């Protein structure tokens, strides 16, 4: 019980010091913001762009068919036009992709898709999968 009281006192002092330091920081930041309105405007723009980037990241690409951007083509080459997303890690903006190739065309049994190409994954044994950011 004595040890607990000792640590409780240490905890209370640390909390009080933290609260005082935070109050001082907030006061100084408020004064800084008033003295530098251009900085505040810049920070608001930056915050909006960060929010937009996070929203874009939230787009789930897992199990989707994608076409590479110019940067992606530089990383993976131009051999394949479409890729299937096997793994997608949004926080890292990283994908593990399997290339796709044409496998014939849809016939009259599928009137809405007739004439369009069919696509299939390139075999895993060919080792054509790519990791891309």
Short mmCIF file of N, CA and C in Angstrom, two decimals:
data_model
loop_
_atom_site.label_atom_id
_atom_site.label_comp_id
_atom_site.label_asym_id
_atom_site.label_seq_id
_atom_site.Cartn_x
_atom_site.Cartn_y
_atom_site.Cartn_z
N UNK A 1 0.82 -1.19 0.00
CA UNK A 1 0.00 0.00 0.00
C UNK A 1 0.86 1.25 0.00
N UNK A 2 2.03 1.18 0.70
CA UNK A 2 2.93 2.33 0.76
C UNK A 2 3.52 2.61 -0.62
N UNK A 3 3.93 1.53 -1.32
CA UNK A 3 4.48 1.70 -2.66
C UNK A 3 3.45 2.30 -3.61
N UNK A 4 2.22 1.85 -3.47
CA UNK A 4 1.16 2.36 -4.34
C UNK A 4 0.97 3.86 -4.11
N UNK A 5 0.99 4.30 -2.88
CA UNK A 5 0.83 5.72 -2.56
C UNK A 5 1.98 6.52 -3.16
N UNK A 6 3.19 5.95 -3.09
CA UNK A 6 4.38 6.62 -3.63
C UNK A 6 4.21 6.83 -5.14
N UNK A 7 3.81 5.76 -5.85
CA UNK A 7 3.66 5.86 -7.30
C UNK A 7 2.45 6.71 -7.69
N UNK A 8 1.42 6.69 -6.88
CA UNK A 8 0.25 7.54 -7.14
C UNK A 8 0.66 9.00 -7.06
N UNK A 9 1.48 9.34 -6.06
CA UNK A 9 1.97 10.71 -5.92
C UNK A 9 2.83 11.12 -7.11
N UNK A 10 3.70 10.20 -7.57
CA UNK A 10 4.53 10.48 -8.74
C UNK A 10 3.65 10.70 -9.97
N UNK A 11 2.63 9.89 -10.11
CA UNK A 11 1.72 10.00 -11.24
C UNK A 11 0.98 11.33 -11.22
N UNK A 12 0.51 11.72 -10.05
CA UNK A 12 -0.21 12.99 -9.91
C UNK A 12 0.69 14.17 -10.26
N UNK A 13 1.96 14.13 -9.79
CA UNK A 13 2.90 15.22 -10.11
C UNK A 13 3.19 15.28 -11.61
N UNK A 14 3.40 14.12 -12.22
CA UNK A 14 3.68 14.07 -13.65
C UNK A 14 2.49 14.60 -14.45
N UNK A 15 1.28 14.24 -14.04
CA UNK A 15 0.08 14.73 -14.72
C UNK A 15 -0.03 16.24 -14.60
N UNK A 16 0.26 16.76 -13.41
CA UNK A 16 0.19 18.21 -13.19
C UNK A 16 1.22 18.93 -14.05
N UNK A 17 2.45 18.40 -14.11
CA UNK A 17 3.50 19.00 -14.95
C UNK A 17 3.09 18.97 -16.42
N UNK A 18 2.54 17.86 -16.84
CA UNK A 18 2.10 17.73 -18.23
C UNK A 18 1.00 18.74 -18.55
N UNK A 19 0.03 18.86 -17.67
CA UNK A 19 -1.07 19.80 -17.89
C UNK A 19 -0.56 21.24 -17.97
N UNK A 20 0.40 21.60 -17.11
CA UNK A 20 0.97 22.95 -17.14
C UNK A 20 1.75 23.18 -18.43
N UNK A 21 2.55 22.20 -18.86
CA UNK A 21 3.32 22.32 -20.10
C UNK A 21 2.38 22.44 -21.30
N UNK A 22 1.29 21.68 -21.29
CA UNK A 22 0.33 21.73 -22.40
C UNK A 22 -0.36 23.09 -22.45
N UNK A 23 -0.73 23.61 -21.30
CA UNK A 23 -1.38 24.92 -21.23
C UNK A 23 -0.44 26.00 -21.77
N UNK A 24 0.85 25.94 -21.39
CA UNK A 24 1.85 26.89 -21.87
C UNK A 24 2.00 26.77 -23.39
N UNK A 25 2.07 25.54 -23.89
CA UNK A 25 2.21 25.30 -25.32
C UNK A 25 1.02 25.88 -26.09
N UNK A 26 -0.19 25.62 -25.62
CA UNK A 26 -1.38 26.12 -26.31
C UNK A 26 -1.42 27.65 -26.32
N UNK A 27 -1.00 28.27 -25.22
CA UNK A 27 -0.95 29.74 -25.15
C UNK A 27 0.06 30.28 -26.15
N UNK A 28 1.24 29.66 -26.20
CA UNK A 28 2.28 30.11 -27.14
C UNK A 28 1.85 29.88 -28.59
N UNK A 29 1.18 28.76 -28.87
CA UNK A 29 0.72 28.50 -30.24
C UNK A 29 -0.35 29.50 -30.67
N UNK A 30 -1.23 29.86 -29.76
CA UNK A 30 -2.26 30.85 -30.08
C UNK A 30 -1.61 32.19 -30.42
N UNK A 31 -0.61 32.59 -29.64
CA UNK A 31 0.11 33.85 -29.92
C UNK A 31 0.83 33.75 -31.27
N UNK A 32 1.43 32.60 -31.55
CA UNK A 32 2.13 32.41 -32.83
C UNK A 32 1.15 32.49 -34.00
N UNK A 33 -0.01 31.86 -33.86
CA UNK A 33 -1.01 31.89 -34.93
C UNK A 33 -1.49 33.32 -35.20
N UNK A 34 -1.68 34.10 -34.14
CA UNK A 34 -2.11 35.49 -34.32
C UNK A 34 -1.02 36.31 -35.00
N UNK A 35 0.24 36.03 -34.70
CA UNK A 35 1.35 36.77 -35.28
C UNK A 35 1.68 36.31 -36.71
N UNK A 36 1.24 35.10 -37.09
CA UNK A 36 1.58 34.53 -38.40
C UNK A 36 0.35 33.97 -39.11
N UNK A 37 -0.57 34.82 -39.54
CA UNK A 37 -1.79 34.31 -40.17
C UNK A 37 -1.52 33.57 -41.49
N UNK A 38 -0.44 33.93 -42.20
CA UNK A 38 -0.13 33.23 -43.45
C UNK A 38 0.23 31.77 -43.18
N UNK A 39 0.88 31.52 -42.05
CA UNK A 39 1.23 30.15 -41.67
C UNK A 39 -0.05 29.34 -41.41
N UNK A 40 -1.01 29.96 -40.74
CA UNK A 40 -2.28 29.28 -40.44
C UNK A 40 -2.98 28.90 -41.74
N UNK A 41 -3.02 29.83 -42.70
CA UNK A 41 -3.67 29.54 -43.98
C UNK A 41 -2.96 28.40 -44.71
N UNK A 42 -1.63 28.42 -44.67
CA UNK A 42 -0.85 27.36 -45.32
C UNK A 42 -1.12 26.00 -44.66
N UNK A 43 -1.20 25.99 -43.34
CA UNK A 43 -1.46 24.75 -42.61
C UNK A 43 -2.85 24.20 -42.93
N UNK A 44 -3.83 25.09 -43.08
CA UNK A 44 -5.18 24.64 -43.43
C UNK A 44 -5.20 24.00 -44.81
N UNK A 45 -4.48 24.60 -45.77
CA UNK A 45 -4.39 24.01 -47.12
C UNK A 45 -3.71 22.65 -47.05
N UNK A 46 -2.64 22.58 -46.28
CA UNK A 46 -1.90 21.32 -46.13
C UNK A 46 -2.79 20.25 -45.51
N UNK A 47 -3.55 20.62 -44.51
CA UNK A 47 -4.44 19.67 -43.84
C UNK A 47 -5.50 19.15 -44.82
N UNK A 48 -6.03 20.03 -45.66
CA UNK A 48 -7.02 19.61 -46.64
C UNK A 48 -6.41 18.62 -47.64
N UNK A 49 -5.17 18.88 -48.08
CA UNK A 49 -4.54 17.97 -49.04
C UNK A 49 -4.23 16.62 -48.39
N UNK A 50 -3.87 16.63 -47.11
CA UNK A 50 -3.62 15.37 -46.39
C UNK A 50 -4.92 14.59 -46.26
N UNK A 51 -6.02 15.27 -45.94
CA UNK A 51 -7.32 14.60 -45.84
C UNK A 51 -7.72 13.98 -47.17
N UNK A 52 -7.48 14.73 -48.27
CA UNK A 52 -7.82 14.22 -49.59
C UNK A 52 -6.98 12.99 -49.91
N UNK A 53 -5.69 13.04 -49.58
CA UNK A 53 -4.81 11.90 -49.84
C UNK A 53 -5.27 10.67 -49.05
N UNK A 54 -5.69 10.88 -47.81
CA UNK A 54 -6.18 9.76 -47.00
C UNK A 54 -7.46 9.19 -47.60
N UNK A 55 -8.32 10.07 -48.11
CA UNK A 55 -9.56 9.61 -48.73
C UNK A 55 -9.24 8.78 -49.97
N UNK A 56 -8.27 9.26 -50.76
CA UNK A 56 -7.87 8.51 -51.95
C UNK A 56 -7.28 7.15 -51.57
N UNK A 57 -6.54 7.12 -50.46
CA UNK A 57 -5.96 5.86 -50.00
C UNK A 57 -7.03 4.87 -49.59
N UNK A 58 -8.14 5.38 -49.10
CA UNK A 58 -9.19 4.52 -48.60
C UNK A 58 -9.83 3.71 -49.72
N UNK A 59 -9.60 4.12 -50.95
CA UNK A 59 -10.14 3.39 -52.09
C UNK A 59 -9.58 1.96 -52.04
N UNK A 60 -10.43 0.99 -52.00
CA UNK A 60 -9.99 -0.39 -51.86
C UNK A 60 -9.73 -0.99 -53.23
N UNK A 61 -8.50 -1.39 -53.47
CA UNK A 61 -8.14 -1.98 -54.76
C UNK A 61 -8.10 -3.50 -54.71
N UNK A 62 -8.25 -4.10 -53.53
CA UNK A 62 -8.14 -5.55 -53.40
C UNK A 62 -9.17 -6.25 -54.29
N UNK A 63 -8.72 -7.26 -55.02
CA UNK A 63 -9.55 -8.08 -55.92
C UNK A 63 -10.14 -7.26 -57.06
N UNK A 64 -9.43 -6.24 -57.49
CA UNK A 64 -9.88 -5.42 -58.62
C UNK A 64 -8.92 -5.61 -59.79
N UNK A 65 -9.39 -5.34 -60.98
CA UNK A 65 -8.54 -5.31 -62.17
C UNK A 65 -8.13 -3.87 -62.38
N UNK A 66 -6.83 -3.64 -62.55
CA UNK A 66 -6.32 -2.28 -62.68
C UNK A 66 -5.43 -2.16 -63.91
N UNK A 67 -5.29 -0.92 -64.35
CA UNK A 67 -4.37 -0.57 -65.43
C UNK A 67 -3.32 0.32 -64.78
N UNK A 68 -2.06 0.11 -65.08
CA UNK A 68 -0.99 0.84 -64.41
C UNK A 68 -0.89 2.28 -64.87
N UNK A 69 -0.46 3.14 -63.96
CA UNK A 69 -0.15 4.53 -64.30
C UNK A 69 1.20 4.54 -65.01
N UNK A 70 1.62 5.72 -65.47
CA UNK A 70 2.92 5.82 -66.13
C UNK A 70 4.05 5.37 -65.22
N UNK A 71 3.98 5.75 -63.94
CA UNK A 71 5.00 5.30 -62.99
C UNK A 71 4.98 3.78 -62.86
N UNK A 72 3.80 3.21 -62.81
CA UNK A 72 3.68 1.76 -62.71
C UNK A 72 4.24 1.05 -63.92
N UNK A 73 4.01 1.62 -65.10
CA UNK A 73 4.54 1.03 -66.34
C UNK A 73 6.07 1.06 -66.30
N UNK A 74 6.64 2.15 -65.77
CA UNK A 74 8.10 2.22 -65.66
C UNK A 74 8.64 1.13 -64.73
N UNK A 75 7.88 0.81 -63.68
CA UNK A 75 8.32 -0.21 -62.73
C UNK A 75 8.09 -1.63 -63.26
N UNK A 76 6.95 -1.85 -63.90
CA UNK A 76 6.56 -3.21 -64.27
C UNK A 76 6.74 -3.54 -65.74
N UNK A 77 6.94 -2.54 -66.58
CA UNK A 77 7.09 -2.79 -68.01
C UNK A 77 5.76 -2.70 -68.74
N UNK A 78 5.84 -2.88 -70.07
CA UNK A 78 4.66 -2.70 -70.92
C UNK A 78 4.14 -4.03 -71.49
N UNK A 79 4.64 -5.13 -70.97
CA UNK A 79 4.27 -6.44 -71.50
C UNK A 79 2.78 -6.74 -71.33
N UNK A 80 2.19 -6.27 -70.22
CA UNK A 80 0.78 -6.54 -69.93
C UNK A 80 0.02 -5.24 -69.74
N UNK A 81 -1.25 -5.25 -70.19
CA UNK A 81 -2.08 -4.05 -70.11
C UNK A 81 -2.86 -3.99 -68.80
N UNK A 82 -3.37 -5.13 -68.33
CA UNK A 82 -4.19 -5.18 -67.12
C UNK A 82 -3.57 -6.11 -66.09
N UNK A 83 -3.83 -5.77 -64.82
CA UNK A 83 -3.33 -6.57 -63.70
C UNK A 83 -4.46 -6.78 -62.70
N UNK A 84 -4.41 -7.93 -62.03
CA UNK A 84 -5.37 -8.25 -60.98
C UNK A 84 -4.67 -8.02 -59.64
N UNK A 85 -5.31 -7.29 -58.74
CA UNK A 85 -4.71 -6.97 -57.44
C UNK A 85 -4.90 -8.15 -56.49
N UNK A 86 -3.79 -8.81 -56.16
CA UNK A 86 -3.82 -9.95 -55.24
C UNK A 86 -3.74 -9.48 -53.80
N UNK A 87 -2.90 -8.48 -53.54
CA UNK A 87 -2.72 -7.93 -52.19
C UNK A 87 -2.65 -6.42 -52.31
N UNK A 88 -3.35 -5.72 -51.41
CA UNK A 88 -3.32 -4.25 -51.40
C UNK A 88 -3.16 -3.78 -49.98
N UNK A 89 -2.10 -3.00 -49.72
CA UNK A 89 -1.87 -2.40 -48.40
C UNK A 89 -1.99 -0.89 -48.55
N UNK A 90 -3.17 -0.33 -48.22
CA UNK A 90 -3.41 1.09 -48.47
C UNK A 90 -2.49 2.02 -47.70
N UNK A 91 -2.13 1.68 -46.47
CA UNK A 91 -1.28 2.58 -45.70
C UNK A 91 0.11 2.69 -46.30
N UNK A 92 0.57 1.67 -47.01
CA UNK A 92 1.88 1.71 -47.67
C UNK A 92 1.76 2.05 -49.15
N UNK A 93 0.55 2.13 -49.65
CA UNK A 93 0.28 2.33 -51.08
C UNK A 93 1.04 1.28 -51.88
N UNK A 94 0.88 0.02 -51.51
CA UNK A 94 1.62 -1.08 -52.10
C UNK A 94 0.65 -2.14 -52.59
N UNK A 95 0.95 -2.71 -53.75
CA UNK A 95 0.12 -3.76 -54.33
C UNK A 95 0.98 -4.92 -54.81
N UNK A 96 0.44 -6.11 -54.70
CA UNK A 96 1.02 -7.30 -55.33
C UNK A 96 0.06 -7.65 -56.46
N UNK A 97 0.56 -7.62 -57.69
CA UNK A 97 -0.29 -7.73 -58.86
C UNK A 97 0.04 -8.97 -59.68
N UNK A 98 -0.99 -9.55 -60.27
CA UNK A 98 -0.83 -10.64 -61.22
C UNK A 98 -1.26 -10.12 -62.59
N UNK A 99 -0.41 -10.28 -63.61
CA UNK A 99 -0.79 -9.79 -64.94
C UNK A 99 -1.91 -10.63 -65.54
N UNK A 100 -2.63 -10.02 -66.48
CA UNK A 100 -3.72 -10.70 -67.16
C UNK A 100 -3.46 -10.68 -68.67
N UNK A 101 -3.90 -11.73 -69.34
CA UNK A 101 -3.76 -11.77 -70.80
C UNK A 101 -5.09 -12.15 -71.43
N UNK A 102 -5.24 -11.81 -72.71
CA UNK A 102 -6.48 -12.13 -73.42
C UNK A 102 -6.60 -13.63 -73.58
N UNK A 103 -7.83 -14.09 -73.47
CA UNK A 103 -8.12 -15.52 -73.62
C UNK A 103 -9.39 -15.66 -74.47
N UNK A 104 -9.30 -15.25 -75.72
CA UNK A 104 -10.45 -15.34 -76.62
C UNK A 104 -11.40 -14.17 -76.48
N UNK A 105 -12.62 -14.37 -77.02
CA UNK A 105 -13.65 -13.34 -76.99
C UNK A 105 -14.97 -13.95 -76.54
N UNK A 106 -15.86 -13.10 -76.01
CA UNK A 106 -17.19 -13.57 -75.64
C UNK A 106 -17.97 -13.86 -76.91
N UNK A 107 -18.76 -14.91 -76.87
CA UNK A 107 -19.55 -15.32 -78.03
C UNK A 107 -21.00 -14.89 -77.93
N UNK A 108 -21.83 -15.41 -78.82
CA UNK A 108 -23.25 -15.03 -78.86
C UNK A 108 -24.04 -15.46 -77.62
N UNK A 109 -23.49 -16.39 -76.83
CA UNK A 109 -24.19 -16.80 -75.62
C UNK A 109 -24.20 -15.68 -74.57
N UNK A 110 -23.36 -14.68 -74.73
CA UNK A 110 -23.32 -13.50 -73.85
C UNK A 110 -23.55 -12.26 -74.71
N UNK A 111 -24.81 -11.97 -75.09
CA UNK A 111 -25.08 -10.91 -76.06
C UNK A 111 -24.56 -9.53 -75.66
N UNK A 112 -24.60 -9.20 -74.37
CA UNK A 112 -24.13 -7.86 -73.95
C UNK A 112 -22.62 -7.73 -74.08
N UNK A 113 -21.90 -8.83 -74.00
CA UNK A 113 -20.44 -8.78 -74.04
C UNK A 113 -19.88 -9.37 -75.33
N UNK A 114 -20.74 -9.75 -76.24
CA UNK A 114 -20.30 -10.42 -77.47
C UNK A 114 -19.24 -9.59 -78.19
N UNK A 115 -18.16 -10.27 -78.55
CA UNK A 115 -17.07 -9.62 -79.27
C UNK A 115 -16.00 -9.02 -78.37
N UNK A 116 -16.32 -8.80 -77.11
CA UNK A 116 -15.32 -8.25 -76.18
C UNK A 116 -14.31 -9.34 -75.80
N UNK A 117 -13.09 -8.93 -75.50
CA UNK A 117 -12.09 -9.94 -75.13
C UNK A 117 -12.35 -10.51 -73.74
N UNK A 118 -12.01 -11.78 -73.58
CA UNK A 118 -12.00 -12.44 -72.27
C UNK A 118 -10.58 -12.31 -71.73
N UNK A 119 -10.48 -12.15 -70.44
CA UNK A 119 -9.16 -12.02 -69.81
C UNK A 119 -8.97 -13.12 -68.78
N UNK A 120 -7.73 -13.56 -68.61
CA UNK A 120 -7.41 -14.55 -67.59
C UNK A 120 -6.06 -14.19 -66.97
N UNK A 121 -5.84 -14.70 -65.76
CA UNK A 121 -4.56 -14.45 -65.09
C UNK A 121 -3.45 -15.23 -65.77
N UNK A 122 -2.28 -14.61 -65.84
CA UNK A 122 -1.08 -15.30 -66.32
C UNK A 122 -0.72 -16.33 -65.25
N UNK A 123 -0.31 -17.51 -65.66
CA UNK A 123 0.00 -18.58 -64.71
C UNK A 123 1.08 -18.18 -63.70
N UNK A 124 0.88 -18.62 -62.48
CA UNK A 124 1.82 -18.31 -61.41
C UNK A 124 3.20 -18.90 -61.70
N UNK A 125 3.23 -20.02 -62.42
CA UNK A 125 4.50 -20.67 -62.74
C UNK A 125 5.37 -19.85 -63.70
N UNK A 126 4.79 -18.86 -64.36
CA UNK A 126 5.56 -18.01 -65.27
C UNK A 126 6.32 -16.91 -64.52
N UNK A 127 5.98 -16.71 -63.25
CA UNK A 127 6.72 -15.74 -62.43
C UNK A 127 6.59 -14.30 -62.89
N UNK A 128 5.43 -13.91 -63.36
CA UNK A 128 5.24 -12.55 -63.90
C UNK A 128 4.57 -11.60 -62.91
N UNK A 129 4.29 -12.07 -61.69
CA UNK A 129 3.65 -11.20 -60.69
C UNK A 129 4.61 -10.08 -60.31
N UNK A 130 4.05 -8.91 -59.97
CA UNK A 130 4.88 -7.75 -59.62
C UNK A 130 4.40 -7.12 -58.31
N UNK A 131 5.36 -6.53 -57.61
CA UNK A 131 5.07 -5.71 -56.43
C UNK A 131 5.30 -4.27 -56.83
N UNK A 132 4.35 -3.41 -56.50
CA UNK A 132 4.42 -2.03 -56.98
C UNK A 132 3.88 -1.08 -55.93
N UNK A 133 4.44 0.13 -55.88
CA UNK A 133 3.94 1.15 -54.96
C UNK A 133 3.42 2.32 -55.74
#
